[in-house]
Amino acid sequence: MNAEVVISCAQLTKRFGEAVALDNFDLEVARGTILGLLGPSGSGKTTALRLIAGFDTPDGGSVSISGRQVVGPGVWVPPEQRRVGMVFQDYALFPHLDVAANVGFGIPDKELRGPRVSEILDMVGLGDLSHRMPHELSGGEQQRVALARALAPKPDVILLDEPFSNLDAPQRERVRREVRTILVEARATAIFVTHDQEEALSISDQVAIMRRGRVLQTASPDEVYHRPVDCWVARFLGEGETMPGVAAGATVETVIGTFKLAEPADGEVEVIIRPEAVRLIADPRGLSRVVEREFYGHDQLVTLELPDGRQLLSRTPTTPLFTPGDRVTVEVDEVLAFEAHEH
Amino acid sequence: MTEPVGLLEAPLESARPPRPPSPGRTPRFLWVAAAFVLVPVVAPLVVLAAKVVGAGGDAWSVAFSERTGRLLVQTIGLTAAVTTGALVIGTATAWLTVRSDLKGRRVWSVLVALPLVIPSYVLALVLLSAFGNDGVVTGALGFLGVDSLPSIAGSFGAWLALVITTYPFVHLIASAALRRIDPGLTDAARSLGASPLAAFRTAVLPQLRPALAAGGLLAALYTLSDFGAVSLMRFDAFTRAIYAQYQGRLDRTPAAVLAMILIALVLVILMIEQRSRGKGRAYTPRPSRTPTQVTMRPAMRGLATGFLGIVTLVGFVLPIVVLVGWLLRSDTVSLEWSAAFGSLWVSVAAAMLAMAAAIPVAVLVVRHRSRLSIAMDRAIHSVFALPHIAVALAMVFLAVNYLGPLYQGFAVLIITYVALFLPQASGAARGSLEQIDPSVEEASRGLGRSALATIGVVTVPLMSKGLAAGGALVFLTTMKELPATLLLRPTGFDTLAVDIWSAASEGLFGLAAAPALLLIVVSAVPMYLLVTRSYER
């Protein structure tokens, strides 16, 4: 990350009574980056956004936006002076204002407001809805108005709180792509909160994984998936069979065989085998047996029983299609290994 | 603001907000504004208490006099009797109009609520006249050979007037609760062998208890506060004695002591209610399903219809007939336009000021919940429960001692109205603010508007309906207000209520007809909206 840092959170801490929502939360986001803040519910993601936006005050730590400290020891910049755009989970459109007035709300200059509103509405593809009231819009349209409203004042950063959670599944994927396109086109820096792994991995430039109020890893989607920092992150991001093993440099030995390691390691380790790393070859004399298969169209998830009775998952293309009882030979690509007894 | 209760005179526990508000920082201007609101609410009571404490031994001798003891017994007795009567009648009307299969029960439901629009002193006046020597009732009974009735004035008259005034509170609150109670419970009890009455007692009444407690509390507080009806009925309750002392003596210590005792009485009742609420288990509101009506036997149905008929007759038809009769009999329409105009303008002023004061109160209580803001809200609500005459008397002491030239000026009068009725405005404003997603306000902050600007551009427009409803309520109650107006009005200033009072105290009933009818018509408008709205739900 050589590029200019727009958002920098250092050791942010926030408690709600007994519960610790954020515990030394650190995060840096470079200009133009779309960062997905991913974690299970209750991990403090939304709290982090609210502290950045200034809707809550931290118990400790600091936040800087474009190099200016906005909260920290003795420093408090109110939300309206932070140049942060927020897209709320439920959109929070002003119900008493029409689309154009909603989008123009954050532009104080009356001369600039009109042109900027039409420009941004065209960008999100809602140019012809400018006089509708919020309740006359579909969920996806409301979402885009909320985004347009947040983008209109050209903030330093856009924060999106579970932006797709209120949309139904078929809409969600489409809107997700649209939002990413709009953000990229606007060259916006954005942080969006989600608990959906697929969502975070598919539209982010960077993903920050949160657990219990801390950031465990910040990296590209590819890296967090293939090079997770620990066992918990690995399992949080994808399915996989876990088993003990002994690593020796580039390989690891387990009860079901010796595999190549994605990262070199040594000694006793915890091994995770991702289903997509497990390839199956139909073989009547194979030692493993298919016990279950879930068909997903683009692929199939096959549950295997290995010779020693262990089960292993495999995600493979749907040709050939396996059925329970089929005999197969199993080949495994790289596996992940972590120091044993973590978490 | 969906509950009918919200439009009555009850402090409301409102619906839960969409998500627990996390206050962030409370802007200082909110506290400053709240302090401005709180001072006129609290200061008079402090002055009153200081006056009583300052009087020392004199205060003690008044407090422990035989007369005070008698007042206490009379007042508590009347309160208990009125509350019981209101609970019995209100529960019966509510059940009959919500759960029974009575024909026209919706119409009845509106009819039995109508006495709400008639101030207690007008009702007292009408009853005195109707049961008097030339009265409508006495006349009607003439055919039966009765030519005079014992005077209704005294405890029975006060009781009757106040029961009629207060049972609609119980009726409305119990009706709302009955609509939410699962009708399946009654069916279950019936199928297990319970008679309709037994089913009501065992399956419905326990769930109705919180509503009845709320309705009973309203009736009790109303009775303790009432000044007009007990005075016209010449029943010696605290309020009447306070006014007599205030009027008749230069030394105002006795009035102050009596007011203090009355306030203590109210606080005790509030405390008892708070305790009992803690123990009681509140019913869970359920999604409404098609209500099944309870079938009644024909004989019972006749009895029930007769009962509703009598209630409506005495509570609404009789007053209207009597008032219209007076109006027709008098040669000139005796409406003092100056009084009507006086009522109108002070009520509008009080409503506007209360709406303005309600904004910081509602925002603090809903969006910046803290011990301090809750304490402020409690203080405001407590004053609301206090008898007007006690608060007005306290305001007199404050004005006389500290505000010199402002005493008996409009400012003090209007501020007193606001201090008395603010919870109606702030409660309604709070109700609608709780419906607003706080992230809408955060969105405004995030888009560059300051906390103050956000309240102006987003919060107030969004809660304008609630504010307006609250303002309308304050307007209405101010129109009807009597004791505080009597104590604090500028010399020569009249309102409709004062007009009715003066006419009645001089026995010139006819003169009271026009102002009383006008007052009823004005009260009827918001009441109509309230009743129709409670049906839309």
Short mmCIF file of C-alpha atoms in Angstrom, two decimals, chain A residues 188-324:
data_model
loop_
_atom_site.label_atom_id
_atom_site.label_comp_id
_atom_site.label_asym_id
_atom_site.label_seq_id
_atom_site.Cartn_x
_atom_site.Cartn_y
_atom_site.Cartn_z
CA ALA A 188 -14.36 6.60 -4.60
CA THR A 189 -12.61 5.23 -1.58
CA ALA A 190 -15.07 2.98 0.14
CA ILE A 191 -15.42 0.76 3.16
CA PHE A 192 -18.31 -1.62 3.19
CA VAL A 193 -19.37 -3.83 6.01
CA THR A 194 -20.64 -7.32 5.37
CA HIS A 195 -20.93 -10.68 7.02
CA ASP A 196 -21.23 -12.41 3.66
CA GLN A 197 -17.90 -13.94 2.57
CA GLU A 198 -18.84 -14.22 -1.08
CA GLU A 199 -19.96 -10.60 -1.14
CA ALA A 200 -16.73 -9.39 0.44
CA LEU A 201 -14.49 -11.47 -1.79
CA SER A 202 -16.29 -10.65 -5.02
CA ILE A 203 -16.45 -6.85 -4.98
CA SER A 204 -13.57 -5.72 -2.77
CA ASP A 205 -10.08 -4.64 -3.75
CA GLN A 206 -9.03 -5.34 -0.18
CA VAL A 207 -10.68 -7.39 2.52
CA ALA A 208 -10.23 -6.82 6.24
CA ILE A 209 -11.26 -9.78 8.36
CA MET A 210 -12.66 -8.92 11.77
CA ARG A 211 -13.19 -11.02 14.81
CA ARG A 212 -14.11 -9.92 18.32
CA GLY A 213 -13.44 -6.27 17.67
CA ARG A 214 -10.05 -6.70 16.01
CA VAL A 215 -8.79 -6.86 12.47
CA LEU A 216 -7.05 -10.18 11.94
CA GLN A 217 -5.91 -9.71 8.37
CA THR A 218 -6.12 -7.07 5.66
CA ALA A 219 -5.20 -8.16 2.16
CA SER A 220 -6.53 -8.76 -1.33
CA PRO A 221 -9.43 -11.23 -1.64
CA ASP A 222 -7.10 -13.70 -3.31
CA GLU A 223 -4.58 -13.46 -0.54
CA VAL A 224 -6.95 -13.73 2.39
CA TYR A 225 -8.54 -16.76 0.79
CA HIS A 226 -5.39 -18.53 -0.24
CA ARG A 227 -3.01 -17.23 2.42
CA PRO A 228 -5.17 -16.75 5.52
CA VAL A 229 -3.20 -15.69 8.56
CA ASP A 230 -4.68 -18.31 10.78
CA CYS A 231 -6.92 -21.29 11.00
CA TRP A 232 -9.94 -19.24 12.08
CA VAL A 233 -9.69 -16.94 9.06
CA ALA A 234 -9.26 -19.92 6.77
CA ARG A 235 -12.34 -21.62 8.09
CA PHE A 236 -14.36 -18.42 8.21
CA LEU A 237 -13.70 -17.77 4.52
CA GLY A 238 -14.42 -21.19 3.13
CA GLU A 239 -15.31 -24.76 3.78
CA GLY A 240 -12.62 -27.31 4.41
CA GLU A 241 -11.72 -30.45 6.25
CA THR A 242 -9.42 -29.92 9.23
CA MET A 243 -6.96 -32.53 10.43
CA PRO A 244 -3.63 -32.67 12.25
CA GLY A 245 -0.41 -33.10 10.27
CA VAL A 246 3.36 -32.84 10.43
CA ALA A 247 4.91 -30.34 8.04
CA ALA A 248 8.35 -30.61 6.56
CA GLY A 249 9.07 -27.58 4.41
CA ALA A 250 7.00 -27.73 1.26
CA THR A 251 4.95 -30.79 2.19
CA VAL A 252 2.80 -32.01 5.02
CA GLU A 253 2.05 -35.51 6.13
CA THR A 254 -1.41 -36.44 7.38
CA VAL A 255 -3.28 -39.64 8.08
CA ILE A 256 -4.81 -39.53 4.64
CA GLY A 257 -1.65 -38.77 2.70
CA THR A 258 1.13 -36.34 2.08
CA PHE A 259 0.23 -33.05 0.40
CA LYS A 260 1.89 -30.01 -1.09
CA LEU A 261 1.71 -26.92 1.13
CA ALA A 262 0.64 -23.51 -0.13
CA GLU A 263 3.14 -21.93 2.27
CA PRO A 264 6.18 -23.77 3.64
CA ALA A 265 5.90 -24.80 7.29
CA ASP A 266 7.56 -27.08 9.79
CA GLY A 267 6.49 -29.22 12.74
CA GLU A 268 3.05 -30.08 14.04
CA VAL A 269 0.37 -28.23 12.17
CA GLU A 270 -3.34 -28.02 11.64
CA VAL A 271 -4.13 -28.84 8.02
CA ILE A 272 -7.11 -27.49 6.13
CA ILE A 273 -8.10 -29.04 2.83
CA ARG A 274 -10.40 -26.83 0.76
CA PRO A 275 -13.06 -28.73 -1.25
CA GLU A 276 -11.95 -27.14 -4.52
CA ALA A 277 -8.43 -28.50 -3.94
CA VAL A 278 -9.79 -32.02 -3.95
CA ARG A 279 -10.02 -33.48 -7.46
CA LEU A 280 -11.87 -36.71 -8.14
CA ILE A 281 -11.18 -39.29 -10.84
CA ALA A 282 -13.90 -41.82 -11.48
CA ASP A 283 -12.26 -45.18 -10.88
CA PRO A 284 -14.18 -48.43 -10.22
CA ARG A 285 -11.20 -49.71 -8.27
CA GLY A 286 -10.72 -46.45 -6.35
CA LEU A 287 -10.30 -46.72 -2.60
CA SER A 288 -12.70 -43.87 -1.74
CA ARG A 289 -16.45 -43.85 -2.06
CA VAL A 290 -19.00 -41.09 -2.79
CA VAL A 291 -21.55 -40.94 0.04
CA GLU A 292 -23.43 -37.77 -0.78
CA ARG A 293 -23.67 -35.19 -3.54
CA GLU A 294 -25.21 -31.72 -3.66
CA PHE A 295 -25.79 -30.39 -7.15
CA TYR A 296 -25.29 -26.63 -7.68
CA GLY A 297 -25.42 -26.36 -11.46
CA HIS A 298 -22.02 -24.77 -11.96
CA ASP A 299 -20.44 -27.42 -9.74
CA GLN A 300 -21.17 -30.20 -7.31
CA LEU A 301 -20.20 -30.71 -3.70
CA VAL A 302 -19.29 -34.32 -3.11
CA THR A 303 -18.88 -35.92 0.30
CA LEU A 304 -16.36 -38.75 0.22
CA GLU A 305 -15.59 -41.55 2.54
CA LEU A 306 -11.87 -42.27 2.59
CA PRO A 307 -10.46 -45.79 3.12
CA ASP A 308 -9.93 -45.07 6.82
CA GLY A 309 -13.55 -43.99 7.22
CA ARG A 310 -12.82 -40.20 7.35
CA GLN A 311 -14.97 -37.88 5.34
CA LEU A 312 -13.69 -35.27 2.89
CA LEU A 313 -15.47 -32.65 0.79
CA SER A 314 -14.77 -32.06 -2.87
CA ARG A 315 -16.06 -29.33 -5.14
CA THR A 316 -15.74 -30.37 -8.78
CA PRO A 317 -17.27 -29.58 -12.18
CA THR A 318 -20.54 -31.36 -12.87
CA THR A 319 -19.06 -33.54 -15.58
CA PRO A 320 -18.71 -36.27 -14.73
CA LEU A 321 -21.62 -36.22 -12.31
CA PHE A 322 -21.04 -38.42 -9.31
CA THR A 323 -23.70 -40.39 -7.48
CA PRO A 324 -23.55 -41.97 -4.04
#
